[in-house]
Coordinates of C-alpha atoms in Angstrom, one line a residue:
Chain A
M28 CA 2.8 -10.5 48.3
K29 CA 2.4 -6.4 48.2
W30 CA 6.0 -6.2 48.9
L31 CA 6.6 -8.5 46.1
I32 CA 4.8 -6.5 43.8
L33 CA 6.2 -3.4 44.9
F34 CA 9.3 -4.9 43.9
S35 CA 9.2 -6.2 41.0
G36 CA 7.4 -2.6 40.0
L37 CA 10.2 -0.6 40.9
W38 CA 12.6 -3.4 39.5
L39 CA 10.6 -3.1 36.3
M40 CA 10.7 0.4 36.0
A41 CA 14.7 0.7 37.2
S42 CA 15.2 -2.2 34.1
G43 CA 13.0 0.4 31.6
A44 CA 10.7 -3.2 30.3
E45 CA 7.4 -1.3 31.1
Y46 CA 5.8 -3.8 28.7
S47 CA 6.4 -7.0 27.4
V48 CA 5.5 -8.9 24.4
I49 CA 4.1 -12.3 24.8
V50 CA 3.5 -15.3 23.1
S51 CA 2.2 -18.8 24.2
K52 CA 4.3 -21.4 25.7
K53 CA 4.2 -23.6 23.2
V54 CA 5.8 -22.1 20.6
S55 CA 9.5 -22.9 20.0
F56 CA 11.1 -19.5 19.7
S57 CA 12.1 -17.8 23.2
A58 CA 13.1 -14.2 21.5
L59 CA 12.4 -11.6 19.1
T60 CA 13.8 -8.5 17.7
S61 CA 11.5 -5.1 17.3
Q62 CA 11.9 -5.5 13.4
Q63 CA 10.6 -8.8 13.6
I64 CA 7.4 -7.6 15.5
R65 CA 7.6 -4.4 13.4
D66 CA 6.8 -6.8 10.7
I67 CA 4.5 -8.8 12.3
F68 CA 2.1 -6.1 13.7
L69 CA 1.9 -4.3 10.7
Q70 CA 1.5 -7.3 8.4
K71 CA 4.3 -7.5 6.3
R72 CA 5.0 -10.8 7.5
H73 CA 2.7 -13.5 9.0
M74 CA 5.3 -16.3 10.2
I75 CA 8.3 -16.3 12.9
G76 CA 10.2 -20.0 11.6
D77 CA 7.1 -22.7 10.9
Q78 CA 4.9 -20.7 13.1
K79 CA 2.0 -18.7 12.1
I80 CA 1.6 -15.8 13.6
I81 CA -1.6 -14.0 14.5
P82 CA -1.0 -10.5 16.3
I83 CA -3.4 -8.7 18.7
N84 CA -3.4 -5.4 19.6
L85 CA -5.5 -3.5 22.1
L86 CA -8.5 -1.8 21.2
G87 CA -8.5 2.3 22.0
Q88 CA -6.4 4.7 22.8
D89 CA -4.2 3.6 26.1
E90 CA -0.9 4.3 26.5
A91 CA -0.1 1.3 26.3
R92 CA -1.1 1.1 22.8
S93 CA 1.3 4.3 22.3
A94 CA 4.1 3.2 23.6
F95 CA 4.1 -0.1 21.2
E96 CA 3.4 2.5 18.3
S97 CA 6.4 4.8 19.1
T98 CA 9.1 2.2 20.2
I99 CA 8.0 -1.0 18.2
L100 CA 5.9 0.0 15.0
K101 CA 8.4 3.6 15.1
M102 CA 5.4 5.4 13.8
D103 CA 2.5 7.8 15.8
R104 CA -0.7 7.3 15.8
D105 CA -1.4 9.7 12.3
R106 CA 1.4 8.3 10.2
L107 CA 0.1 4.4 10.8
N108 CA -3.3 5.6 9.7
V109 CA -1.6 7.0 6.8
Y110 CA 0.0 3.5 6.5
W111 CA -3.7 1.3 7.0
V112 CA -5.3 3.8 4.3
K113 CA -2.5 2.7 2.0
Q114 CA -2.9 -0.7 3.2
H115 CA -6.7 -1.0 2.8
F116 CA -6.3 -0.4 -1.3
Q117 CA -4.0 -3.1 -1.2
G118 CA -6.6 -5.8 0.9
V119 CA -4.5 -5.4 3.9
V120 CA -6.4 -4.8 7.7
P121 CA -4.9 -4.0 10.7
P122 CA -4.6 -6.5 13.3
L123 CA -7.6 -7.5 15.4
T124 CA -8.0 -6.2 19.0
Q125 CA -9.3 -6.9 22.1
P126 CA -10.5 -4.6 24.7
S127 CA -8.2 -5.1 27.4
F128 CA -4.8 -6.3 29.0
E129 CA -6.5 -9.8 30.5
S130 CA -8.3 -10.7 27.1
I131 CA -5.2 -10.3 25.3
K132 CA -3.2 -12.3 28.5
V133 CA -6.1 -15.3 28.0
F134 CA -6.5 -15.1 24.2
V135 CA -2.1 -15.7 24.0
Q136 CA -2.2 -18.2 26.7
N137 CA -4.7 -20.4 24.9
V138 CA -4.0 -19.9 21.2
E139 CA -0.4 -20.7 19.3
G140 CA 0.6 -18.2 17.6
S141 CA -1.3 -15.4 18.5
M142 CA 0.9 -12.3 19.8
G143 CA 0.6 -9.6 22.2
Y144 CA 1.7 -7.1 24.1
V145 CA 0.7 -6.4 28.0
P146 CA 2.3 -4.7 31.0
S147 CA 5.0 -6.4 32.7
I148 CA 3.6 -6.7 35.9
L149 CA 0.9 -9.2 34.6
V150 CA 3.2 -11.6 32.7
D151 CA 3.7 -14.7 35.2
N152 CA 4.8 -18.4 33.9
S153 CA 1.9 -19.2 31.7
V154 CA 2.7 -17.5 28.9
K155 CA 6.3 -16.7 27.1
V156 CA 8.0 -13.3 27.0
V157 CA 9.5 -12.7 23.5
Y158 CA 10.8 -9.2 23.5
E159 CA 10.5 -5.7 26.6
F160 CA 10.0 -2.4 26.2
Chain B
M13 CA -10.6 -28.0 34.6
I14 CA -8.8 -24.3 35.3
R15 CA -7.1 -24.8 31.9
K16 CA -10.3 -25.8 29.9
I17 CA -12.6 -23.1 31.4
T18 CA -9.5 -20.1 30.5
G19 CA -9.9 -22.2 26.9
F20 CA -12.9 -21.5 27.2
V21 CA -12.5 -17.9 27.9
A22 CA -10.7 -17.2 25.0
L23 CA -12.7 -19.0 22.6
S24 CA -15.6 -16.9 23.9
V25 CA -13.4 -14.0 23.9
I26 CA -14.3 -12.1 20.1
L27 CA -11.8 -10.8 18.5
Q28 CA -13.2 -7.2 17.2
A29 CA -11.3 -4.8 14.9
D30 CA -10.9 -1.3 15.5
P31 CA -14.0 1.0 15.4
Y32 CA -14.4 2.2 11.8
I33 CA -11.6 4.7 10.7
L34 CA -12.6 6.7 7.5
G35 CA -10.0 5.6 4.5
Q36 CA -9.7 2.0 6.1
G37 CA -13.1 0.4 4.7
V38 CA -15.7 -1.0 6.3
Y39 CA -14.7 -4.2 8.2
I40 CA -17.5 -7.3 8.3
D41 CA -15.8 -9.9 9.3
K42 CA -12.3 -11.5 8.4
M43 CA -14.0 -12.5 4.8
L44 CA -15.2 -9.2 3.8
T45 CA -14.1 -5.9 4.3
V46 CA -15.5 -3.5 1.7
G47 CA -14.7 0.1 0.5
G48 CA -14.0 2.4 -2.4
Y49 CA -13.1 5.6 -3.4
F50 CA -14.1 8.3 -6.3
S51 CA -12.0 11.5 -7.8
T52 CA -13.5 14.2 -9.3
E53 CA -11.2 16.9 -11.5
F54 CA -11.4 20.4 -12.7
E55 CA -8.5 20.8 -15.6
S56 CA -7.8 24.7 -17.2
K57 CA -5.7 24.4 -20.6
E58 CA -5.2 27.4 -22.9
S59 CA -7.9 26.0 -25.2
Q60 CA -10.7 24.4 -22.8
E61 CA -11.8 23.6 -19.2
T62 CA -13.4 20.5 -18.1
F63 CA -14.7 19.1 -15.1
R64 CA -14.8 15.6 -14.8
I65 CA -16.1 12.7 -12.1
D66 CA -13.0 10.1 -13.2
D67 CA -13.2 7.4 -10.6
V68 CA -15.8 5.9 -8.9
A69 CA -14.9 1.9 -7.2
I70 CA -15.9 -0.2 -5.1
M71 CA -13.9 -2.7 -3.9
A72 CA -14.4 -5.8 -1.2
Y73 CA -11.7 -8.2 -0.1
G74 CA -10.8 -11.0 2.9
E75 CA -9.5 -14.1 4.2
L76 CA -11.3 -17.3 3.2
N77 CA -9.2 -19.2 5.2
P78 CA -5.7 -18.8 6.6
T79 CA -3.9 -19.3 3.1
F80 CA -6.2 -18.2 0.9
S81 CA -7.3 -14.7 0.3
Y82 CA -9.0 -12.2 -2.4
L83 CA -9.7 -8.9 -3.4
A84 CA -12.3 -7.7 -6.4
E85 CA -12.5 -4.2 -7.6
L86 CA -14.9 -2.5 -9.7
E87 CA -14.5 1.0 -11.4
A88 CA -16.2 3.4 -13.8
I89 CA -13.1 5.8 -15.4
G90 CA -14.4 8.9 -17.3
F91 CA -18.4 8.4 -15.2
Y92 CA -19.3 12.1 -16.0
S93 CA -17.3 15.1 -18.1
K94 CA -18.7 18.5 -18.9
N95 CA -16.3 20.5 -21.1
F96 CA -17.3 24.3 -20.1
S97 CA -16.0 25.5 -23.6
T98 CA -18.4 23.6 -25.5
G99 CA -20.7 22.6 -23.0
N100 CA -20.8 18.9 -24.3
E101 CA -21.2 16.6 -21.0
S102 CA -20.6 12.7 -21.6
G103 CA -19.5 9.8 -19.3
S104 CA -20.0 6.4 -19.0
Q105 CA -21.8 4.4 -15.4
K106 CA -20.6 1.2 -16.7
F107 CA -18.2 -0.4 -14.0
H108 CA -15.4 -2.3 -15.4
V109 CA -13.6 -5.0 -13.6
E110 CA -10.0 -3.3 -12.3
R111 CA -8.8 -5.7 -10.2
F112 CA -10.2 -9.4 -9.5
Y113 CA -7.4 -11.8 -8.0
G114 CA -7.1 -14.2 -5.5
D115 CA -3.5 -14.9 -2.9
M116 CA -2.0 -18.2 -2.4
W117 CA -0.1 -17.2 1.1
L118 CA 2.1 -20.6 1.6
M119 CA 5.0 -18.6 3.7
D120 CA 6.3 -15.4 3.9
A121 CA 8.9 -16.1 1.6
F122 CA 6.4 -17.6 -0.8
N123 CA 2.8 -16.1 -2.1
I124 CA 1.2 -16.5 -5.0
R125 CA -1.1 -14.1 -6.3
F126 CA -3.4 -14.9 -9.9
G127 CA -5.8 -12.8 -11.4
K128 CA -6.5 -9.1 -12.5
Q129 CA -3.9 -7.4 -10.3
I130 CA -1.6 -3.9 -10.5
T131 CA 1.6 -4.5 -12.1
P132 CA 4.2 -4.5 -9.3
I133 CA 6.8 -2.2 -10.1
G134 CA 7.8 0.8 -8.6
Y135 CA 5.4 3.3 -6.6
W136 CA 3.4 5.2 -8.5
N137 CA 2.3 2.3 -10.1
T138 CA 1.4 0.2 -7.4
E139 CA -0.3 3.7 -5.5
P140 CA -2.4 4.9 -8.5
I141 CA -5.2 6.1 -7.5
N142 CA -5.9 9.7 -6.6
V143 CA -6.6 9.7 -3.1
L144 CA -3.1 8.1 -2.6
R145 CA -0.9 10.8 -4.6
D146 CA 0.3 14.0 -4.0
T147 CA -0.7 15.8 -7.5
T148 CA -3.8 15.5 -9.6
S149 CA -1.5 14.2 -12.4
N150 CA 0.4 11.5 -13.1
P151 CA 3.9 11.2 -14.7
L152 CA 4.1 10.1 -18.1
Y153 CA 6.5 7.5 -17.1
S154 CA 3.9 5.8 -15.6
K155 CA 1.3 5.9 -18.2
L156 CA 2.8 5.3 -21.7
L157 CA 6.0 2.5 -20.8
F158 CA 4.5 -0.4 -19.7
P159 CA 1.2 -2.2 -18.8
K160 CA -0.3 -0.9 -15.7
F161 CA -2.3 -4.2 -15.1
L162 CA -1.2 -8.2 -15.1
T163 CA -4.2 -10.4 -15.6
G164 CA -1.6 -13.7 -14.4
I165 CA 0.3 -14.8 -11.7
D166 CA 2.7 -13.1 -9.3
I167 CA 4.9 -15.2 -7.6
N168 CA 6.0 -12.6 -4.4
G169 CA 7.6 -12.7 -1.2
Y170 CA 10.8 -11.7 1.3
I171 CA 13.9 -13.3 -0.2
L172 CA 15.2 -15.6 3.0
Q173 CA 17.8 -14.6 4.7
T174 CA 17.2 -10.5 4.0
E175 CA 15.5 -8.3 6.4
G176 CA 13.6 -6.3 4.4
M177 CA 14.1 -7.9 0.6
H178 CA 10.8 -8.7 -1.4
Y179 CA 10.8 -9.8 -5.0
H180 CA 8.0 -10.3 -7.5
L181 CA 8.4 -13.1 -10.1
F182 CA 5.2 -12.1 -12.6
G183 CA 3.8 -13.1 -15.9
Q184 CA 1.0 -13.3 -18.1
K185 CA 0.3 -15.5 -21.0
N186 CA -3.8 -14.7 -21.9
Q187 CA -5.2 -11.7 -22.8
D188 CA -6.1 -9.6 -20.0
L189 CA -9.2 -9.7 -17.8
D190 CA -11.8 -6.5 -19.1
E191 CA -9.4 -4.6 -21.4
E192 CA -12.0 -1.2 -21.1
Y193 CA -9.3 0.5 -18.7
I194 CA -6.1 -1.4 -19.8
N195 CA -3.2 1.1 -21.3
I196 CA -1.2 -1.7 -23.3
P197 CA -3.1 -4.4 -24.4
N198 CA -0.7 -7.4 -24.4
E199 CA -1.0 -11.3 -24.6
H200 CA 3.0 -11.5 -22.9
F201 CA 4.3 -10.1 -20.3
F202 CA 6.8 -11.4 -18.1
G203 CA 9.2 -9.5 -15.1
L204 CA 11.3 -9.4 -12.1
S205 CA 10.6 -6.8 -9.6
I206 CA 12.9 -6.2 -6.6
E207 CA 12.5 -3.9 -3.5
N208 CA 14.7 -3.5 -0.5
E209 CA 13.7 -1.5 2.9
F210 CA 17.5 0.2 3.5
S211 CA 15.7 1.7 6.5
S212 CA 12.2 2.9 7.8
E213 CA 13.2 6.4 6.2
W214 CA 15.2 4.8 2.4
N215 CA 13.9 1.6 0.5
G216 CA 14.8 1.0 -3.9
G217 CA 14.3 -1.3 -6.4
G218 CA 14.1 -2.4 -9.4
S219 CA 12.1 -4.1 -12.4
V220 CA 13.1 -5.6 -15.4
G221 CA 10.8 -7.5 -18.0
E222 CA 9.4 -7.7 -21.4
Y223 CA 5.9 -7.8 -23.0
I224 CA 4.5 -8.0 -26.6
T225 CA 1.2 -5.8 -27.7
L226 CA -1.5 -6.8 -29.4
T227 CA -0.4 -4.8 -32.4
D228 CA 3.1 -7.1 -32.0
Q229 CA 5.6 -4.7 -30.6
R230 CA 8.1 -6.3 -28.3
T231 CA 9.5 -4.2 -26.0
R232 CA 11.8 -4.9 -23.4
F233 CA 12.2 -3.0 -20.6
A234 CA 14.6 -1.8 -17.4
Q235 CA 13.0 0.4 -14.2
A236 CA 14.7 1.4 -11.1
N237 CA 13.3 3.6 -8.0
V238 CA 14.1 5.1 -5.1
K239 CA 12.1 6.7 -2.2
Y240 CA 13.4 8.6 0.8
D241 CA 10.0 9.5 3.3
D242 CA 10.1 11.3 6.6
T243 CA 7.2 12.8 8.4
Q244 CA 8.4 16.0 6.9
W245 CA 9.9 15.4 3.6
Q246 CA 9.4 12.8 1.0
I247 CA 11.7 12.5 -2.0
L248 CA 10.5 9.5 -4.9
A249 CA 12.3 8.8 -8.4
E250 CA 11.9 6.3 -10.6
G251 CA 13.3 5.8 -14.5
M252 CA 12.8 3.0 -17.3
I253 CA 14.1 2.4 -20.3
T254 CA 12.3 0.6 -23.0
D255 CA 14.2 -1.0 -26.4
S256 CA 11.4 -1.9 -28.6
K257 CA 10.7 -3.6 -31.8
Y258 CA 8.0 -2.8 -33.9
S259 CA 5.7 -5.0 -36.6
N260 CA 7.4 -3.3 -39.2
Q261 CA 10.8 -4.1 -38.0
E262 CA 11.8 -0.5 -37.1
S263 CA 13.7 -0.8 -33.6
A264 CA 13.6 2.2 -31.6
H265 CA 14.2 2.9 -27.4
A266 CA 12.1 5.5 -25.4
V267 CA 13.6 7.1 -22.1
S268 CA 11.5 8.7 -18.7
G269 CA 11.4 9.1 -15.5
Y270 CA 10.9 11.5 -13.0
V271 CA 12.0 13.1 -9.4
Q272 CA 9.6 14.2 -6.9
G273 CA 9.9 16.3 -3.9
M274 CA 7.3 17.1 -1.2
Y275 CA 7.6 19.3 2.3
R276 CA 4.7 18.6 4.4
Y277 CA 4.4 21.7 5.9
T278 CA 1.6 20.1 9.0
L279 CA 0.3 16.7 8.5
K280 CA -2.4 18.1 6.7
H281 CA -0.4 20.7 4.1
A282 CA 2.2 19.8 1.8
F283 CA 4.0 21.7 -0.9
V284 CA 5.3 19.7 -4.2
G285 CA 7.1 19.9 -6.7
R286 CA 8.2 17.4 -9.7
Y287 CA 10.7 17.6 -12.9
E288 CA 9.5 14.4 -15.3
Y289 CA 11.5 13.6 -19.0
F290 CA 10.1 11.7 -21.7
N291 CA 11.6 10.8 -24.7
D292 CA 9.8 8.1 -27.4
H293 CA 12.4 7.7 -30.5
Y294 CA 9.5 5.8 -32.2
S295 CA 6.8 8.3 -32.1
K296 CA 8.8 11.7 -31.7
Y297 CA 7.4 12.3 -28.1
E298 CA 9.4 14.5 -26.0
D299 CA 8.2 16.3 -23.3
T300 CA 10.0 18.1 -20.4
I301 CA 7.3 18.5 -17.7
G302 CA 7.6 20.6 -14.7
T303 CA 4.9 20.3 -12.0
F304 CA 4.4 22.6 -8.7
G305 CA 1.4 21.8 -6.8
Y306 CA -0.7 22.0 -3.0
S307 CA -2.2 19.0 -1.3
Y308 CA -4.7 19.5 1.8
R309 CA -5.9 16.8 3.8
P310 CA -8.3 17.7 6.2
L311 CA -8.3 13.7 6.7
Y312 CA -5.5 11.7 5.2
P313 CA -7.6 9.9 3.5
V314 CA -9.8 12.9 2.0
S315 CA -8.0 14.9 -0.4
L316 CA -7.8 18.6 -2.0
K317 CA -5.0 19.3 -4.5
G318 CA -4.0 22.2 -7.0
E319 CA -1.2 22.2 -9.3
Y320 CA 0.0 23.8 -12.5
Q321 CA 2.1 22.2 -15.3
W322 CA 4.7 23.6 -17.3
H323 CA 5.3 21.8 -20.6
S324 CA 8.0 22.0 -23.5
L325 CA 5.2 21.8 -25.5
S326 CA 3.5 24.8 -24.6
D327 CA 0.4 24.0 -25.6
E328 CA 0.0 21.5 -22.9
N329 CA 0.2 23.9 -20.1
R330 CA -2.6 23.3 -17.6
F331 CA -3.9 23.7 -14.1
L332 CA -5.6 20.7 -12.3
F333 CA -7.5 20.8 -9.0
S334 CA -9.0 17.5 -7.8
F335 CA -11.0 16.2 -4.6
S336 CA -10.8 13.1 -4.1
V337 CA -11.9 10.4 -1.4
L338 CA -10.7 6.8 -0.3
F339 CA -13.7 5.0 2.4

């Protein structure tokens, strides 16, 4: 088992996909573009196909959140704060958060339409991966 | 059984917001976020110096269910003013309804906003408060040519099969809600506005529309806007041309626009320059204005700004300073 985890970690490092964007297995779509994920997490769009999406962010300043912000949202934390200050005036709040990857995963497993990101090493067949970064 | 347990765990994990960040409001729950803003200004002209607490506002918004959300904002403009040349003090602490609307979201391509709202035209008009602007002053384009607010319906959303093209189809056929701060009171205002995100740096758009004022002035307008914004530079340009027919049967057109450049020396410090032109052939009011300013934001929602304006009408030259906060 240890060898399997080690091999999976090495494979993910080699492929460059350190994190996975995950959704419930019940949703019909199977792959998204980074632009679609960006629009969902910036609260610009709320649907993929016919499915309403609930984006779930990671609480705090974890490096996974920084990687998500720079790679998918294409903004650093300062620029993102400017964005959310402007959105506050428009009556839009940032996505809600969960305190850990485990709670994001449990939430995504059980709430159809929710979307979060976790280290790829935590992904198993209880969730569906729609993007890797 | 395991599925039931994990379901229970998921439902018992309470979703939470990030801790309070200044400028992003106080999140109470999904149905209520509260916030507000204020601004103070100091103006120095050749003939007078004035201090103003210009805007004080509180706002609340939230999502009542997955389809329906609301926003309410009360504002007192001209809260307090002191003229240092004459010693006169004045002000009104009465709050008026600045915005009060509901959103019925049906899909990303079809959202209905109804109530009193900001007219969805261009950049300046949609982020009109001092703290979100990069100069204390507003270009004349944004104040004199079209109604800044709409009490009516705006159907808006993404245009299907496009990446980032957004439309607003709006209309008003009634009196404005709380006319106190309405720049052009009217009972007839219709328009269409399109915005497109070409990339994360570039976007642009335009609007067309018509309004009839309470003094029976019928105006048709066409407007265009373009923006470039990266981490260091921001360039904004907007322009509008109007064609009006007045109650005395005279017709005339007006044209106005501005180009504004901003260089962010660091995240906190920025230099701003703006050139604007305004020409209303009916009132014979023509002015060319150059503005140079400096903006300091210790935190983004806390803004200290200073600027000097040169007007082609020389007695309008002035210094402006302001301090504003969004919370």
